[in-house]
């Protein structure tokens, strides 16, 4: 079974969802699943330099009080899952185009793209680093075994920019409204940071050899 996972590394529900999906997979280790991580930008129009997170969250959620409540709800949900998310301490909301390009580079260099994805989640939500910043992205890349010079060359170019934007646009055209979104064998979509048991019916289909109904 192939699972395309649309995500954004600044999406806390994507971080939580990845953790839950991995728990689901651990319950069904016998099922062969090919994971393909696909780029999606929550804020495709975000300035390349990013913006102050508090102002961004207040505008997105309808005021600072509501933004604070949602932030704490996310942190409490993560904590119940045994996952640390320091969202209330994040200063900036970055543009994630370059972070998505870093994931593609990791894959092209033979590194498991999940290694890069995990590093980006940790950097943003736990280490409070700006993953839209060139120097931070190079440092993160070096920490997972990539050559800093190769990452610098990537970031100095437009390579993979169109590929990231094209995948994002195609996902929206296909009906993906938010992330995380899991698309199973190109036919059935499951959206949101689902609990592990939500994946079991799809795993049952994969194990039985039957096909899921189309989206």
Coordinates of C-alpha atoms in Angstrom, one line a residue:
X1 CA 0.0 0.0 0.0
X2 CA 1.3 3.4 -0.9
X3 CA 0.5 6.3 1.4
X4 CA 1.0 9.9 0.2
X5 CA 1.3 12.1 3.2
X6 CA 0.7 15.8 2.6
X7 CA 2.3 17.9 5.3
X8 CA 3.9 21.2 6.3
X9 CA 6.8 21.3 8.8
X10 CA 5.2 24.2 10.7
X11 CA 1.9 22.4 11.1
X12 CA 1.6 21.1 14.7
X13 CA -1.1 18.7 13.7
X14 CA 1.3 17.2 11.2
X15 CA 3.8 16.6 13.9
X16 CA 1.1 15.0 16.1
X17 CA -0.3 13.1 13.2
X18 CA 3.1 11.7 12.2
X19 CA 3.5 10.4 15.8
X20 CA 0.1 8.8 15.7
X21 CA 0.6 7.3 12.3
X22 CA 3.8 5.7 13.5
X23 CA 2.0 4.2 16.5
X24 CA -0.6 2.8 14.1
X25 CA 2.1 1.3 11.9
X26 CA 3.7 -0.3 15.0
X27 CA 0.5 -2.2 15.6
X28 CA 0.5 -3.6 12.1
X29 CA 4.2 -4.2 11.3
X30 CA 3.5 -7.0 8.9
X31 CA 1.7 -4.7 6.4
X32 CA 4.0 -3.4 3.6
X33 CA 3.5 0.4 3.4
X34 CA 5.4 2.8 1.2
X35 CA 5.3 6.3 2.6
X36 CA 5.7 9.3 0.3
X37 CA 5.9 12.7 2.0
X38 CA 4.4 15.4 -0.2
X39 CA 4.8 19.2 0.3
X40 CA 1.9 21.4 1.2
X41 CA 2.2 25.0 2.4
X42 CA -0.3 26.2 4.9
X43 CA 0.7 29.7 4.0
X44 CA 1.9 29.8 0.3
X45 CA 1.7 33.6 0.3
X46 CA 3.9 34.0 3.4
X47 CA 6.8 36.5 2.9
X48 CA 10.1 34.7 2.4
X49 CA 11.3 36.2 5.6
X50 CA 8.3 34.9 7.5
X51 CA 6.4 37.0 10.1
X52 CA 5.9 37.4 13.8
X53 CA 3.9 34.4 15.0
X54 CA 1.7 36.1 17.5
X55 CA 0.5 38.6 14.9
X56 CA 0.0 35.8 12.4
X57 CA -1.9 33.6 14.8
X58 CA -4.1 36.4 16.0
X59 CA -5.0 37.3 12.4
X60 CA -5.6 33.6 11.5
X61 CA -7.7 32.6 14.5
X62 CA -9.6 35.9 15.1
X63 CA -7.8 37.6 17.9
X64 CA -5.0 36.9 20.5
X65 CA -7.2 35.3 23.1
X66 CA -8.6 32.7 20.7
X67 CA -5.1 32.1 19.3
X68 CA -3.8 31.5 22.8
X69 CA -6.6 29.0 23.5
X70 CA -5.9 27.1 20.3
X71 CA -2.2 27.1 21.0
X72 CA -2.7 25.6 24.4
X73 CA -5.2 23.1 23.1
X74 CA -2.5 21.9 20.6
X75 CA 0.1 21.7 23.3
X76 CA -2.1 19.8 25.6
X77 CA -3.1 17.3 22.9
X78 CA 0.6 16.8 22.0
X79 CA 1.5 16.3 25.7
X80 CA -1.2 13.6 26.1
X81 CA 0.5 11.8 23.2
X82 CA 3.9 12.1 24.9
X83 CA 5.1 14.7 22.4
X84 CA 6.6 18.0 23.4
X85 CA 5.5 21.1 21.4
X86 CA 6.6 24.5 22.6
X87 CA 4.3 26.4 20.3
X88 CA 3.7 29.2 22.8
X89 CA 7.4 30.0 22.7
X90 CA 7.7 30.1 18.9
X91 CA 8.5 33.7 17.7
X92 CA 8.2 33.5 14.0
X93 CA 6.1 31.7 11.4
X94 CA 8.4 31.0 8.5
X95 CA 7.8 30.5 4.8
X96 CA 8.4 26.7 4.4
X97 CA 9.3 26.6 0.7
X98 CA 13.0 26.1 1.4
X99 CA 12.3 23.5 4.2
X100 CA 10.3 21.5 1.7
X101 CA 13.2 21.8 -0.8
X102 CA 15.5 20.5 1.9
X103 CA 13.4 17.4 2.3
X104 CA 13.5 16.8 -1.4
X105 CA 17.3 17.2 -1.4
X106 CA 17.6 14.7 1.4
X107 CA 15.6 12.1 -0.6
X108 CA 17.7 12.8 -3.7
X109 CA 20.9 12.3 -1.7
X110 CA 19.8 8.9 -0.5
X111 CA 18.8 9.9 3.0
X112 CA 15.4 8.8 4.3
X113 CA 13.3 12.0 3.9
X114 CA 11.7 11.2 7.2
X115 CA 15.0 12.0 8.8
X116 CA 14.9 15.5 7.4
X117 CA 11.2 15.8 8.3
X118 CA 11.8 14.8 11.9
X119 CA 14.7 17.2 12.2
X120 CA 12.6 20.0 10.9
X121 CA 9.7 19.3 13.4
X122 CA 12.2 19.1 16.3
X123 CA 13.9 22.3 15.2
X124 CA 10.7 24.3 14.9
X125 CA 8.5 22.9 17.7
X126 CA 11.1 21.9 20.3
X127 CA 14.3 23.8 19.7
X128 CA 12.5 27.1 18.6
X129 CA 14.6 27.5 15.5
X130 CA 13.5 29.5 12.4
X131 CA 13.3 26.8 9.7
X132 CA 12.8 29.5 7.1
X133 CA 16.3 30.9 7.8
X134 CA 19.1 29.9 5.4
X135 CA 21.8 29.4 8.1
X136 CA 19.4 27.3 10.2
X137 CA 18.5 25.1 7.3
X138 CA 22.1 24.5 6.5
X139 CA 22.8 23.7 10.2
X140 CA 19.9 21.3 10.4
X141 CA 21.0 19.6 7.2
X142 CA 24.5 19.1 8.5
X143 CA 23.1 17.6 11.7
X144 CA 21.5 14.9 9.7
X145 CA 24.5 14.1 7.6
X146 CA 24.0 16.3 4.5
X147 CA 26.8 18.5 3.1
X148 CA 26.3 22.1 4.1
X149 CA 27.7 23.3 0.8
X150 CA 25.2 21.2 -1.2
X151 CA 22.3 22.7 0.8
X152 CA 23.7 26.2 0.4
X153 CA 23.9 25.7 -3.4
X154 CA 20.3 24.5 -3.3
X155 CA 19.1 27.5 -1.4
X156 CA 21.0 29.9 -3.6
X157 CA 19.2 28.5 -6.6
X158 CA 15.5 28.0 -7.7
X159 CA 15.9 24.2 -7.9
X160 CA 12.8 22.3 -6.9
X161 CA 10.9 25.5 -6.2
X162 CA 8.5 24.7 -9.1
X163 CA 8.2 21.1 -8.1
X164 CA 7.1 22.0 -4.5
X165 CA 4.6 24.5 -5.7
X166 CA 3.3 22.2 -8.4
X167 CA 2.7 19.4 -5.9
X168 CA 1.0 21.8 -3.5
X169 CA -1.2 23.2 -6.3
X170 CA -2.2 19.7 -7.5
X171 CA -3.1 18.6 -4.0
X172 CA -5.4 21.6 -3.6
X173 CA -7.0 20.9 -7.0
X174 CA -7.6 17.3 -5.9
X175 CA -9.4 18.5 -2.8
X176 CA -6.8 18.7 -0.1
X177 CA -7.8 21.6 2.1
X178 CA -5.5 21.1 5.1
X179 CA -2.8 18.9 6.5
X180 CA -1.9 16.3 7.5
X181 CA -3.8 14.4 4.8
X182 CA -3.1 10.8 4.0
X183 CA -4.0 9.4 0.6
X184 CA -4.0 5.7 0.3
X185 CA -3.1 4.2 -3.1
X186 CA -4.3 7.4 -4.7
X187 CA -7.9 6.5 -3.9
X188 CA -8.9 7.1 -0.4
X189 CA -8.1 10.2 1.8
X190 CA -8.0 10.5 5.5
X191 CA -7.5 14.0 6.8
X192 CA -6.3 15.4 10.1
X193 CA -4.2 14.1 13.0
X194 CA -6.2 10.9 13.3
X195 CA -5.9 8.6 16.3
X196 CA -4.1 5.3 15.5
X197 CA -7.3 3.3 15.3
X198 CA -8.6 5.4 12.5
X199 CA -6.0 3.8 10.2
X200 CA -6.9 0.2 11.0
X201 CA -9.7 -0.2 8.4
X202 CA -7.4 0.9 5.7
X203 CA -4.7 -1.4 6.9
X204 CA -7.3 -4.2 6.9
X205 CA -8.0 -3.5 3.2
X206 CA -4.3 -3.6 2.4
X207 CA -3.8 -6.8 4.3
X208 CA -6.8 -8.5 2.6
X209 CA -5.8 -7.3 -0.9
X210 CA -9.1 -5.5 -1.4
X211 CA -9.3 -2.0 -2.8
X212 CA -10.6 1.0 -0.9
X213 CA -13.5 3.0 -2.4
X214 CA -12.4 6.0 -4.4
X215 CA -12.2 9.4 -2.8

